[in-house]
Structure formats: C-alpha cells, structure tokens
Short mmCIF file of C-alpha atoms and ligand atoms in Angstrom, two decimals:
data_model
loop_
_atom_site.label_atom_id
_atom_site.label_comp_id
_atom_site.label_asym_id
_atom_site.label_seq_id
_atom_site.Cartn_x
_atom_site.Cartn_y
_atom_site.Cartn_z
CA UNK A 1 0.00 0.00 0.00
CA UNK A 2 1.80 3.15 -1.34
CA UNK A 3 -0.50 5.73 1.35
CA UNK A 4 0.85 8.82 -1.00
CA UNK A 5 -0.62 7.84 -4.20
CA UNK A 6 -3.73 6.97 -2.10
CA UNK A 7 -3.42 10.54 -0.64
CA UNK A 8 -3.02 12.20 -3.74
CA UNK A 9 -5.78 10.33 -5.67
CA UNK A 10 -8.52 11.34 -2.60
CA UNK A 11 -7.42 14.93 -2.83
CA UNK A 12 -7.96 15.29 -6.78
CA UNK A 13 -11.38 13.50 -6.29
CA UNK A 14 -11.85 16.15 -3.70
CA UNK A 15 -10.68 19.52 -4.75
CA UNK A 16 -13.24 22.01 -4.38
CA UNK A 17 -15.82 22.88 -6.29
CA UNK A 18 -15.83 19.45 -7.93
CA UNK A 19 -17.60 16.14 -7.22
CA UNK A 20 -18.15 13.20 -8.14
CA UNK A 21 -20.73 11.66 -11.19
CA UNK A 22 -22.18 8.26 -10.55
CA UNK A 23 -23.10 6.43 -13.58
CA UNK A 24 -22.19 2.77 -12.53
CA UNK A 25 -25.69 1.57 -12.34
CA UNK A 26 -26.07 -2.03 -13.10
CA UNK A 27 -27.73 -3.65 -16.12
CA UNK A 28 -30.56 -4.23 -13.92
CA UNK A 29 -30.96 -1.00 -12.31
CA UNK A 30 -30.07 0.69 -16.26
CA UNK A 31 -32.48 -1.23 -17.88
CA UNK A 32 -35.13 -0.77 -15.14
CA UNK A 33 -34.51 3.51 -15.85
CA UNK A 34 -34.63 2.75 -19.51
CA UNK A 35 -38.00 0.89 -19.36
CA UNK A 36 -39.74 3.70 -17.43
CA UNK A 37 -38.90 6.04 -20.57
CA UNK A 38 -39.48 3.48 -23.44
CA UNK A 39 -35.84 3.30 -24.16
CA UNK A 40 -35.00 0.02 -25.43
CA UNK A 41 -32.77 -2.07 -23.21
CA UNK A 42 -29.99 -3.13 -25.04
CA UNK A 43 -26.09 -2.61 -24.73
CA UNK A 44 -25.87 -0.27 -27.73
CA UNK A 45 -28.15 1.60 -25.84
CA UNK A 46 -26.67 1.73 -22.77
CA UNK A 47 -23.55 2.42 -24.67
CA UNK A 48 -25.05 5.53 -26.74
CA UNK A 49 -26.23 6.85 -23.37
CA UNK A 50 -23.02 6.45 -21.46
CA UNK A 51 -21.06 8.08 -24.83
CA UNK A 52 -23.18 11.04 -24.21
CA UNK A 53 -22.46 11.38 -20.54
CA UNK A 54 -18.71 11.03 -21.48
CA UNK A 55 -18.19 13.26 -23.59
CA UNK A 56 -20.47 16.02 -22.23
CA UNK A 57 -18.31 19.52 -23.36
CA UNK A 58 -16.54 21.51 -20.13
CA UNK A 59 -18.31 18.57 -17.47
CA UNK A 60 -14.50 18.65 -16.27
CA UNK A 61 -14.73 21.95 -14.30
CA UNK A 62 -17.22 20.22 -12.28
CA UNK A 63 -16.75 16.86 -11.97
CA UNK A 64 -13.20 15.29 -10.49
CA UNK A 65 -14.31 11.62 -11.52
CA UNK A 66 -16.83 9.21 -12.89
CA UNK A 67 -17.60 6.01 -11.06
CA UNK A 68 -18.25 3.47 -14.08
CA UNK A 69 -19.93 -0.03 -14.19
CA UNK A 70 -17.86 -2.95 -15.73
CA UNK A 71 -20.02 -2.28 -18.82
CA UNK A 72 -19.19 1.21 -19.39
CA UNK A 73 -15.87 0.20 -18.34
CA UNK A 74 -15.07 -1.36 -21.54
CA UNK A 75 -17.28 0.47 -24.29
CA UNK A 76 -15.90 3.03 -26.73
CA UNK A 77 -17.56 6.34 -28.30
CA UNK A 78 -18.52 5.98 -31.78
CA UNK A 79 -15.51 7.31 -32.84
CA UNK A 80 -13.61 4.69 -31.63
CA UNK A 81 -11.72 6.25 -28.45
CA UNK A 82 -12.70 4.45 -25.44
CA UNK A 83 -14.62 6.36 -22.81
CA UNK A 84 -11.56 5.76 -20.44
CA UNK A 85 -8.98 7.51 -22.67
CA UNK A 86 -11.59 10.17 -22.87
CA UNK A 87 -12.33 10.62 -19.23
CA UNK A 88 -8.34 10.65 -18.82
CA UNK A 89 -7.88 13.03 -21.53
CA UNK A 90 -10.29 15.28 -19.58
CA UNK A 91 -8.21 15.12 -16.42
CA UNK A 92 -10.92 13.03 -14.81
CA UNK A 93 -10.41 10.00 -12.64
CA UNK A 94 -12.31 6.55 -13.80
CA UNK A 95 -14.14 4.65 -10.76
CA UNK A 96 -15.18 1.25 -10.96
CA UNK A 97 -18.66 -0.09 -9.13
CA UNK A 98 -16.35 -3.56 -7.78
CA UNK A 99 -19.40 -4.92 -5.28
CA UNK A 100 -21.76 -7.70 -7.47
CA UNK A 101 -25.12 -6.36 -5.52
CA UNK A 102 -27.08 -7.86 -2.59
CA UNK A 103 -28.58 -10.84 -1.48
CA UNK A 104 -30.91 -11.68 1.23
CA UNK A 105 -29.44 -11.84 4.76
CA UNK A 106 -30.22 -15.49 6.03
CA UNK A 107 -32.52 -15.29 8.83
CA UNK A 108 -32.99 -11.85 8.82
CA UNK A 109 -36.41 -10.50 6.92
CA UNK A 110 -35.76 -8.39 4.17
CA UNK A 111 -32.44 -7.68 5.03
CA UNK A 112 -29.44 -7.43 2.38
CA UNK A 113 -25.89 -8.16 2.51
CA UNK A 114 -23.57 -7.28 -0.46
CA UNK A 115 -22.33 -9.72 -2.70
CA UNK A 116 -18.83 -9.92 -4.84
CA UNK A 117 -16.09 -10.36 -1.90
CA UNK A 118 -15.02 -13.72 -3.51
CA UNK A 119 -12.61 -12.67 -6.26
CA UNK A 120 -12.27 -9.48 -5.62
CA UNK A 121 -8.35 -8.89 -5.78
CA UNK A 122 -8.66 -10.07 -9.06
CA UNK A 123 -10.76 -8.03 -10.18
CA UNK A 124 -9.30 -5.15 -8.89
CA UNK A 125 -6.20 -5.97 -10.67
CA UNK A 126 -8.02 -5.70 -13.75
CA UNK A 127 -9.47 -2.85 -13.64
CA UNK A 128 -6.48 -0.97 -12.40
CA UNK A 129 -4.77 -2.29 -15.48
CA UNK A 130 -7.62 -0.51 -17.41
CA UNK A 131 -7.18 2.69 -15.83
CA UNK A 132 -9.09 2.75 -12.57
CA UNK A 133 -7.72 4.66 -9.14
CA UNK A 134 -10.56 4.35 -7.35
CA UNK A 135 -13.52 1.89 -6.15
CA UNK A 136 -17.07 1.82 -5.05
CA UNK A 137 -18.67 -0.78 -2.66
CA UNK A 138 -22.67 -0.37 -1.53
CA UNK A 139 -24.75 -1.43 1.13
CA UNK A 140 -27.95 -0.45 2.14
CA UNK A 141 -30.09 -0.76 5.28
CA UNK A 142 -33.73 -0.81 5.28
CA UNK A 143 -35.27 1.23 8.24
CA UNK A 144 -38.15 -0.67 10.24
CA UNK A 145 -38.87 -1.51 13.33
CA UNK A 146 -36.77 -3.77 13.98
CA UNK A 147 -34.19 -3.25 11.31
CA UNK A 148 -31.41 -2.96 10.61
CA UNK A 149 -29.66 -5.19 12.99
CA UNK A 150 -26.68 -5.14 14.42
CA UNK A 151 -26.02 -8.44 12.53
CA UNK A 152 -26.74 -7.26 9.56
CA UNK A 153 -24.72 -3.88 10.17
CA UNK A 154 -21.91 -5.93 11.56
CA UNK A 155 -21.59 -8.12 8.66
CA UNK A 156 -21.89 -5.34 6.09
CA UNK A 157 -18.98 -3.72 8.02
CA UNK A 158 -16.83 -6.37 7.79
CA UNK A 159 -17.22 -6.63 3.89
CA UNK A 160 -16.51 -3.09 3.79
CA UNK A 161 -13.51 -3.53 5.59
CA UNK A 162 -12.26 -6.42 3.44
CA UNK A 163 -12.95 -4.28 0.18
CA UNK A 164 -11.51 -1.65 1.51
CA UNK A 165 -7.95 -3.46 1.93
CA UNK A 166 -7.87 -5.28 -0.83
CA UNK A 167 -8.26 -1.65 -2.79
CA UNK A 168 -5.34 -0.34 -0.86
CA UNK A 169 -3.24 -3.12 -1.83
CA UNK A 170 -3.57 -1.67 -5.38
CA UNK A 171 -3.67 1.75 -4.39
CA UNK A 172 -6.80 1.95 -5.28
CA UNK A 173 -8.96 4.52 -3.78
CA UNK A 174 -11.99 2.84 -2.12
CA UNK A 175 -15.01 4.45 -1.53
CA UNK A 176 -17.24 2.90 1.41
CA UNK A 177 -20.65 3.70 0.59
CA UNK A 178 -23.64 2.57 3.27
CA UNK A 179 -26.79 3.60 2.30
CA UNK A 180 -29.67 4.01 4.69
CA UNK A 181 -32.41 3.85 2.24
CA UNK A 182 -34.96 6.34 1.99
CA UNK A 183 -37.69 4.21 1.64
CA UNK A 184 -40.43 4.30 4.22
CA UNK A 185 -42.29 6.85 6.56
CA UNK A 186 -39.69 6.89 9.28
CA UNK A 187 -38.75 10.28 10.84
CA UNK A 188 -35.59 11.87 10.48
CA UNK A 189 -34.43 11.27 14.25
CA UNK A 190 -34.88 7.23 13.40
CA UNK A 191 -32.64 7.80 10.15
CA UNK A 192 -30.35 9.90 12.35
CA UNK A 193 -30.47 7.15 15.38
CA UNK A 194 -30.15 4.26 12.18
CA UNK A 195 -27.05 6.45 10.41
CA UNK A 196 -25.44 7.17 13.99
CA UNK A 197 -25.06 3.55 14.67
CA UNK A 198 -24.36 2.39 11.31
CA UNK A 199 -21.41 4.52 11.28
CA UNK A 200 -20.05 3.33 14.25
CA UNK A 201 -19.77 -0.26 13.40
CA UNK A 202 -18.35 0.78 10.15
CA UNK A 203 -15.52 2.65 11.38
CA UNK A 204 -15.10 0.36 14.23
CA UNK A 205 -14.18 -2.56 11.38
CA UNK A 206 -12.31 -0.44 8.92
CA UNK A 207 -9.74 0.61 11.87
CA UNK A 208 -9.88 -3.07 13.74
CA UNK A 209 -8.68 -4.61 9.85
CA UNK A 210 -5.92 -2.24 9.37
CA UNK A 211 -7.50 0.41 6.63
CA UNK A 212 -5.48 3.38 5.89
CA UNK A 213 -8.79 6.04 6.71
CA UNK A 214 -6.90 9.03 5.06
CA UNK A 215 -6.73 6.52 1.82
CA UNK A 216 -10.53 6.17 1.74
CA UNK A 217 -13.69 8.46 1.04
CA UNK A 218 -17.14 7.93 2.84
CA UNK A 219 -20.25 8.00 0.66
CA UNK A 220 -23.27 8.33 2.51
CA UNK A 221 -26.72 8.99 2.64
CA UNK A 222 -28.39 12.07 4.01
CA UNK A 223 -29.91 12.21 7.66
CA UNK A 224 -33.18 12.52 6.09
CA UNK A 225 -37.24 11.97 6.49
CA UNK A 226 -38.29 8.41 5.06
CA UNK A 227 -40.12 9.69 1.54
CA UNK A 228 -43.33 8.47 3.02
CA UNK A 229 -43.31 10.59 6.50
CA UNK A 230 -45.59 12.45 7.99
CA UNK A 231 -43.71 15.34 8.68
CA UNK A 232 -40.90 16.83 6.15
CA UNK A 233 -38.20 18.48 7.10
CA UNK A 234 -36.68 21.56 5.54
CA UNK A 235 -33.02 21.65 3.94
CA UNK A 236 -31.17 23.69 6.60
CA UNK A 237 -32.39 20.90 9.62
CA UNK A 238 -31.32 18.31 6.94
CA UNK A 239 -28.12 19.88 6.74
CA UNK A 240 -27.54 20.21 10.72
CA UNK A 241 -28.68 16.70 11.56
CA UNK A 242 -26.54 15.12 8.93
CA UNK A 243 -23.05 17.25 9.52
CA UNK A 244 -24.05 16.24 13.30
CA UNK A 245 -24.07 13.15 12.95
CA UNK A 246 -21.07 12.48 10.68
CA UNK A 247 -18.86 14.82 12.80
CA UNK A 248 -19.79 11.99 15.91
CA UNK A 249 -19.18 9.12 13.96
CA UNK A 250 -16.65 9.96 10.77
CA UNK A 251 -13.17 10.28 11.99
CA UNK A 252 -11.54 13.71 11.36
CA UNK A 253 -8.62 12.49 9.44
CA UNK A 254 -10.83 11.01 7.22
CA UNK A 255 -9.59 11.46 2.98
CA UNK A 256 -13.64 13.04 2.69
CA UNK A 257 -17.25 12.56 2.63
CA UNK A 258 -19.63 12.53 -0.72
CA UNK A 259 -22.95 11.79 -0.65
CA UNK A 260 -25.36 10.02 -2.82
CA UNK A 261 -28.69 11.51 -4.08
CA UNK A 262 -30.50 8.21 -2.84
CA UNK A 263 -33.80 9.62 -4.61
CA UNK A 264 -34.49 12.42 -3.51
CA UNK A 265 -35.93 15.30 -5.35
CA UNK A 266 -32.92 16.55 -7.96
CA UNK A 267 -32.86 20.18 -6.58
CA UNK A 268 -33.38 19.49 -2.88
CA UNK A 269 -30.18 17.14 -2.67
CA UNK A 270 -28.22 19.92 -4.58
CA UNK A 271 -29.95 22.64 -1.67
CA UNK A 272 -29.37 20.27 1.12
CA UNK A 273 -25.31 20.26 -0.20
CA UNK A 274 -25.71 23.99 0.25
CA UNK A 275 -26.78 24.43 3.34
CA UNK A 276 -24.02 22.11 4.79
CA UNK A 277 -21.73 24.28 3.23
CA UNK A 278 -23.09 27.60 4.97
CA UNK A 279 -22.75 26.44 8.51
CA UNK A 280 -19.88 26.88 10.34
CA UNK A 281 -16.11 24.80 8.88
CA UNK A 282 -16.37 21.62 8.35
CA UNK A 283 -13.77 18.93 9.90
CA UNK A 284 -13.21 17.11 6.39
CA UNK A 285 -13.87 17.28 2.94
CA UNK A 286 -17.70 17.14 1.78
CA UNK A 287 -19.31 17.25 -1.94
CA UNK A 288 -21.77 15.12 -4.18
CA UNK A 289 -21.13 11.94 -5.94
CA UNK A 290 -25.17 11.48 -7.00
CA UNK A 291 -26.19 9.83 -10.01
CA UNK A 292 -30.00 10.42 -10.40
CA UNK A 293 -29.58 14.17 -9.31
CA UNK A 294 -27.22 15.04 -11.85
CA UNK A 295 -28.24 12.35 -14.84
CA UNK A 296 -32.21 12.36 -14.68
CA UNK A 297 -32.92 15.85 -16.65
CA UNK A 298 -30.12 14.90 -19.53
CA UNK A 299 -31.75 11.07 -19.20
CA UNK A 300 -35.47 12.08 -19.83
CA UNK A 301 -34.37 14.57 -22.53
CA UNK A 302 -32.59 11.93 -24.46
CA UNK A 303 -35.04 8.85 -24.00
CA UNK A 304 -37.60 11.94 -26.05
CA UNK A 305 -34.59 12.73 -28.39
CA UNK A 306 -31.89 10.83 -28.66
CA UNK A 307 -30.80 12.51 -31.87
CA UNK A 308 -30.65 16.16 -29.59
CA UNK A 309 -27.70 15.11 -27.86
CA UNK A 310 -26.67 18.76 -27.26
CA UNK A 311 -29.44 19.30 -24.93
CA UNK A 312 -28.89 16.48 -22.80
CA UNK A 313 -25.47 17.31 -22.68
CA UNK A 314 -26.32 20.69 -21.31
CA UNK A 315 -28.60 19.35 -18.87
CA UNK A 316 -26.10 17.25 -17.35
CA UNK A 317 -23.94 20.23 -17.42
CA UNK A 318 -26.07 22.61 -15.51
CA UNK A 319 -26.96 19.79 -13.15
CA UNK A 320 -22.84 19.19 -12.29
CA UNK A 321 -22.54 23.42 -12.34
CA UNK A 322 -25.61 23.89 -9.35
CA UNK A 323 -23.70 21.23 -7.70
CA UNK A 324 -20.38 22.55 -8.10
CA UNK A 325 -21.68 25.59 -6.74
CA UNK A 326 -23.81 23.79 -3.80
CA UNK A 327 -20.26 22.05 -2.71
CA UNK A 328 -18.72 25.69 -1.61
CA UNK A 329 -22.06 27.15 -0.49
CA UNK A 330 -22.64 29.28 -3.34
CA UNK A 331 -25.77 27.82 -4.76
P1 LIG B 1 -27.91 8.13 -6.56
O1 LIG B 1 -27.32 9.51 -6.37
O2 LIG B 1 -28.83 8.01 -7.70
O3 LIG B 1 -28.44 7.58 -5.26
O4 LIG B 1 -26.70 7.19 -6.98
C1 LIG B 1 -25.53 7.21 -6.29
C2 LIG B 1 -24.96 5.87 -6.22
O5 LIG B 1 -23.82 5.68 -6.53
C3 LIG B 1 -25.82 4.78 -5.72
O6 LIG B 1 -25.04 3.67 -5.39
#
C-alpha cells in the first residue's frame, strides 16, 4: 500500500468545487430507468447513453471523476476512443462499481448483505490495469422496526472492511458507501439514530482490519425523512442533523465525505449540499457523488430525443454546475 498515491488520488477526487458523477448503475438498475422512458434495453443503448455522458463539453470543471460499471468500463464512443482515454484526456479520474449487488441476509427479513467479496483482488487488478484509481462498494439498510440489525450492520462492516484493503493493496482509492435507504415513513431522528449507529460499526471494522482512513472516502446517505413521512423536514435541519451526525461518527482524518442523491428530489439534494456548506467549517472534505440528481434531466431529454444530444449534454452540465456551486455554499 503506497498511502501517498492513495493521498493524492482522494485529494484530486476532492478539490473544491468538484464532485463526483455516478453512472455505474447495473444492467438491472439501467435497464429498469430505460423501461420507465421506453428506451430500449440493449447494450448499444446503454452504450449511446453512457457516450453522451462522457463526452459532455466543459463537465470537467465540475466533476473530479466518474464512477463506471464494468459495462461502461469497456465500451468506446462511436468514434472509436474508449470512454476511459476520454475521461483521462479530460483530467478526470475513472471509478469502478467492484461490489456484485445484494442478497438476502439469512434469517434476517428483508435484510441485504452485499455480494462480490469472492474474487475481488482479481478483479481489482483488472481494472487498475484498465485505468481505474478508485472503487465503489454499496450497502444499504432498510429502516423498520426492527431493522437494521446489528447483525446485519456488523456483517456489512466487515465486507466493507475487506474491500476496503484489498483496494489499498492496489492503491486503489476505495469508496465505502452505506446507504440508509430512503424508503419508508420513518422520521428523520430514526434515520439519524439508524445512520449514527451504522457509522459506528463501520468505522469500528475499517480501523480493527488495518485500513489506511486518510486513503478512503465515505459516501453516505443524508440524515433525512423516510419519503413516506408524515412530517418533512426543511433543507437547513437536513443539513444540521446530517453534519451532526457524521462529525460523531466519521473520523476527522478522514480522505472526505460525498454523498449520494438516494432519490431524492434533484434540486433538494443539490440545496441540502448547500446548506451544509453555509454552517460553520467543516472537519473534512464534503461534496456530491449522485447519479440520479445530476443524470435524470439529460436522461429524460434523451429517452424523447436521442438525436438532440446537445441538450442532454447541457442538462447534465447545468446539473454538475448547481452542484459545483452547492459544494462551496454558493448555490
Ligand atoms: P444516486 O445519487 O442516484 O443515489 O446514486 C448514487 C450511487 O452511486 C448509488 O449507489
């Protein structure tokens, strides 16, 4: 584990006002966006699509790096340049999606554990051959009543912390991403109570296995209002219940935080961003890496007209800019 080149690679991803762009959805989760808008599910498809978000003009001055999905990983613009010579001719880093999804969680009720640990080194090997300095690895927690557990958390955790080595081995920037879903009508002092805890038994497992924490970057959901609640909650108590939270929790020599849209409404994640950003200095680095909030206006332009790739490229452009913006508290 070289710990400068893992420095270095966590401080270009991080250099203000840039974020990161999440495109690594799976086939599955693709496909499933595709459907909703008619767009036929194929890999040219998916390919055209992913060209477009590639090669979107000036996205550079906002965006640090792209997380990609093995897919995208190996496709190529029409022109014939591949879309990681591109992203490195832009000065962007390429990010790889490395976990294979979840499964059920035996004996626990709808309950998910990530798949993909088995063969991961090799994996990772390959990809950083292609061109990749840093990794993504998901989990997500349903809040209920009774869940999640502290099984479930636990065993989460330690997956984390085995991705999270085998990265560093490479030099490899992993991110650790748990994501307390949104779904439900939970309040926000459950998901706060729910993220709290969470966070604890991550970090408890990334420092017990040895992980180099300046070498990695958190991404994490928002301390938020289950979409369903009763009562919402408005972005500057988002913004004050999350940044409390991670500053208990996320240690302060941390590389940095991003977080993930997770579905909420495009412009309130980029507000919510903003707000964090106007309270008082923050202990570590903090900006986006969403995919829905920055892709959905330049994917529902193109599913109507794929032939206007201009405006979808603009789309996605204005989408990074407000987000740029939101990640120094100038939106
Ligand atoms: P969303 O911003 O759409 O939640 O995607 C981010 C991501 O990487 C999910 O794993």
């Amino acid at each position: 584990m070289n710990q400068e080149v893992l420095i270095k690679t966590v401080s270009r991803l991080l250099a203000p006002p840039k974020g990161i762009l999440a495109i690594d959805e799976s086939l599955s989760t693709c496909n499933k966006r595709f459907e909703k808008l008619g767009v036929p599910t194929t890999e040219e498809k998916r390919r055209e699509y992913r060209e477009l978000l590639v090669t979107t003009p000036g996205i550079e001055k906002y965006i640090s790096g792209y997380i990609l999905f093995d897919e995208t990983m190996r496709q190529s613009a029409l022109d014939g340049r591949s879309f990681i010579s591109i992203l490195k001719s832009k000065g962007i880093e390429v990010g790889i999606k490395v976990d294979g999804g979840t499964t059920d969680f035996p004996l626990h009720l709808g309950e998910k554990v990530t798949k993909g640990i088995e063969g991961l080194a090799d994996r990772l090997k390959e990809y950083k051959k292609l061109g990749a300095t840093f990794a993504k690895w998901r989990a997500i927690y349903t809040v209920g009543e009774n869940t999640p557990s502290h099984d479930c958390m636990k065993e989460n955790a330690i997956l984390f912390a085995q991705y999270a080595l085998a990265c560093q081995r490479l030099d490899i920037v992993p991110i650790v991403e748990p994501e307390v879903l949104i779904d439900g009508d939970h309040d926000m002092e459950k998901c706060y109570k729910v993220t709290l805890d969470n966070l604890q038994i991550v970090f408890s497992e990334l420092k017990e296995a040895g992980v180099f924490i300046p070498g990695i970057i958190l991404k994490t959901s928002m301390v938020i209002p289950g979409k369903d609640a009763k009562v919402s909650a408005s972005n500057i108590e988002i913004a004050r219940n999350t940044v409390k939270c991670l500053k208990e929790k996320v240690p302060k020599d941390i590389g940095g935080i991003v977080f993930l849209s997770g579905g909420q409404d495009d412009e309130e994640a980029t507000k919510n961003l903003n707000a964090m950003h106007q309270m008082d200095s923050l202990p570590w680095p903090l900006t986006f890496s969403y995919g829905r909030a920055i892709q959905n206006g330049a994917l529902e332009s193109w599913a109507k007209d794929s032939s206007d790739v201009a405006c979808a490229q603009e789309l996605l452009l204005k989408a990074a800019k407000d987000n740029s913006l939101a990640s120094v508290g100038q939106y």
